[in-house]
Amino acid sequence: MSVEGNARSGRRPGRSGTREAILDAARERFAEVGFDRASIRSIATAASVDPALVHHYFGTKQELFTAALELPIDPETVLAQLAAAPLEELGETIIRAVLTVWDSPVGVPVVAAFRGLLTTHDPALARTFLLEVVLKDVRTRVDSPPGTGTKRSVLAASQLAGLLVTRKLLRLEPIASMPIEELARAVGPNIQRYLTGDID
């Protein structure tokens, strides 16, 4: 029996087994402490692997989070558009960016992933994804007066969730087939009010 074979006790054997162990540990850690407080090192420790292996399989922490949630698209494709939008145009920009993804070829697995996120995973993961990844920068930008950023961004998210259910799950007309620009003009101002208007 090889002594060297026993020396690698910190790594799980088998490529797929290692990857799944990391994903399981990541889901548990993200649900427990949130995205910001979960470190690659703590996830690696929980999975009994070297932190370098986590980076090898998944790259950045956000990429690991995307994989843990089984999302078929990197959230950064939408977040970059929101970051570049002027504050006074954020409502319509959110609608355009999100609907463009939903209506694209990856739209079906994206919607399925979000449905699964809400029904099969710990709800804490869904909250963490929404508050600490999707809405984090928006929450900071709309925090006026100070302390209202979370309330504003969650109100906006509730509008998006309703739109997702109406357009993609229930397929209620005319919203189900309404062009993106028309929906952006119709729904965008509501989201804009949540983000920058009077919410008292």
Short mmCIF file of C-alpha atoms in Angstrom, two decimals, residues 98-186:
data_model
loop_
_atom_site.label_atom_id
_atom_site.label_comp_id
_atom_site.label_asym_id
_atom_site.label_seq_id
_atom_site.Cartn_x
_atom_site.Cartn_y
_atom_site.Cartn_z
CA VAL A 98 -34.61 40.94 -16.76
CA LEU A 99 -37.16 40.38 -19.53
CA THR A 100 -34.41 40.12 -22.12
CA VAL A 101 -33.00 37.17 -20.17
CA TRP A 102 -36.42 35.59 -19.54
CA ASP A 103 -37.36 35.85 -23.23
CA SER A 104 -33.98 34.62 -24.54
CA PRO A 105 -33.07 30.99 -25.37
CA VAL A 106 -31.87 30.53 -21.77
CA GLY A 107 -35.15 31.88 -20.44
CA VAL A 108 -36.77 28.48 -19.87
CA PRO A 109 -33.94 27.08 -17.71
CA VAL A 110 -33.62 30.43 -15.91
CA VAL A 111 -37.30 30.39 -14.92
CA ALA A 112 -37.02 26.71 -13.99
CA ALA A 113 -33.96 27.46 -11.86
CA PHE A 114 -35.77 30.18 -9.94
CA ARG A 115 -38.78 27.93 -9.43
CA GLY A 116 -36.46 25.24 -8.10
CA LEU A 117 -34.64 27.75 -5.93
CA LEU A 118 -37.89 28.62 -4.20
CA THR A 119 -39.22 25.07 -3.86
CA THR A 120 -36.32 22.64 -3.50
CA HIS A 121 -33.54 24.56 -1.76
CA ASP A 122 -33.44 26.20 1.64
CA PRO A 123 -35.37 29.51 1.30
CA ALA A 124 -32.38 31.19 2.98
CA LEU A 125 -30.44 30.64 -0.24
CA ALA A 126 -33.09 32.49 -2.24
CA ARG A 127 -33.05 35.37 0.24
CA THR A 128 -29.27 35.50 0.21
CA PHE A 129 -29.17 35.53 -3.59
CA LEU A 130 -31.75 38.28 -3.81
CA LEU A 131 -30.48 40.56 -1.05
CA GLU A 132 -26.71 40.04 -1.21
CA VAL A 133 -26.12 39.50 -4.92
CA VAL A 134 -28.95 40.82 -7.11
CA LEU A 135 -30.07 43.80 -5.00
CA LYS A 136 -26.87 44.66 -3.15
CA ASP A 137 -25.66 47.50 -5.40
CA VAL A 138 -29.19 48.72 -6.14
CA ARG A 139 -29.94 48.83 -2.41
CA THR A 140 -26.91 51.07 -1.86
CA ARG A 141 -27.77 53.39 -4.74
CA VAL A 142 -31.37 53.98 -3.64
CA ASP A 143 -30.71 54.36 0.09
CA SER A 144 -32.24 57.84 0.31
CA PRO A 145 -33.21 58.82 2.88
CA PRO A 146 -30.63 56.64 4.63
CA GLY A 147 -32.04 53.38 5.93
CA THR A 148 -34.67 52.93 3.19
CA GLY A 149 -32.50 51.06 0.65
CA THR A 150 -33.55 47.56 1.68
CA LYS A 151 -37.24 48.46 1.81
CA ARG A 152 -37.06 50.11 -1.60
CA SER A 153 -35.19 47.29 -3.31
CA VAL A 154 -37.40 44.55 -1.82
CA LEU A 155 -40.54 46.41 -2.92
CA ALA A 156 -39.07 46.55 -6.44
CA ALA A 157 -38.25 42.84 -6.25
CA SER A 158 -41.84 42.05 -5.30
CA GLN A 159 -42.98 43.73 -8.52
CA LEU A 160 -40.50 41.66 -10.54
CA ALA A 161 -41.61 38.44 -8.84
CA GLY A 162 -45.21 39.20 -9.74
CA LEU A 163 -44.21 39.90 -13.32
CA LEU A 164 -42.31 36.60 -13.50
CA VAL A 165 -45.31 34.65 -12.26
CA THR A 166 -47.74 36.48 -14.54
CA ARG A 167 -45.65 36.36 -17.72
CA LYS A 168 -43.80 33.06 -17.45
CA LEU A 169 -45.70 30.76 -15.09
CA LEU A 170 -49.38 31.69 -15.42
CA ARG A 171 -48.90 33.18 -18.92
CA LEU A 172 -51.70 35.67 -18.45
CA GLU A 173 -52.50 37.77 -21.51
CA PRO A 174 -51.78 40.40 -22.58
CA ILE A 175 -48.71 40.45 -20.30
CA ALA A 176 -47.49 37.04 -21.52
CA SER A 177 -47.00 38.29 -25.08
CA MET A 178 -46.47 42.01 -24.50
CA PRO A 179 -43.27 43.38 -26.11
CA ILE A 180 -40.44 44.13 -23.71
CA GLU A 181 -40.43 47.86 -24.47
CA GLU A 182 -44.15 48.13 -23.82
CA LEU A 183 -43.79 46.36 -20.48
CA ALA A 184 -40.79 48.51 -19.58
CA ARG A 185 -42.87 51.64 -20.16
CA ALA A 186 -45.85 50.23 -18.25
#
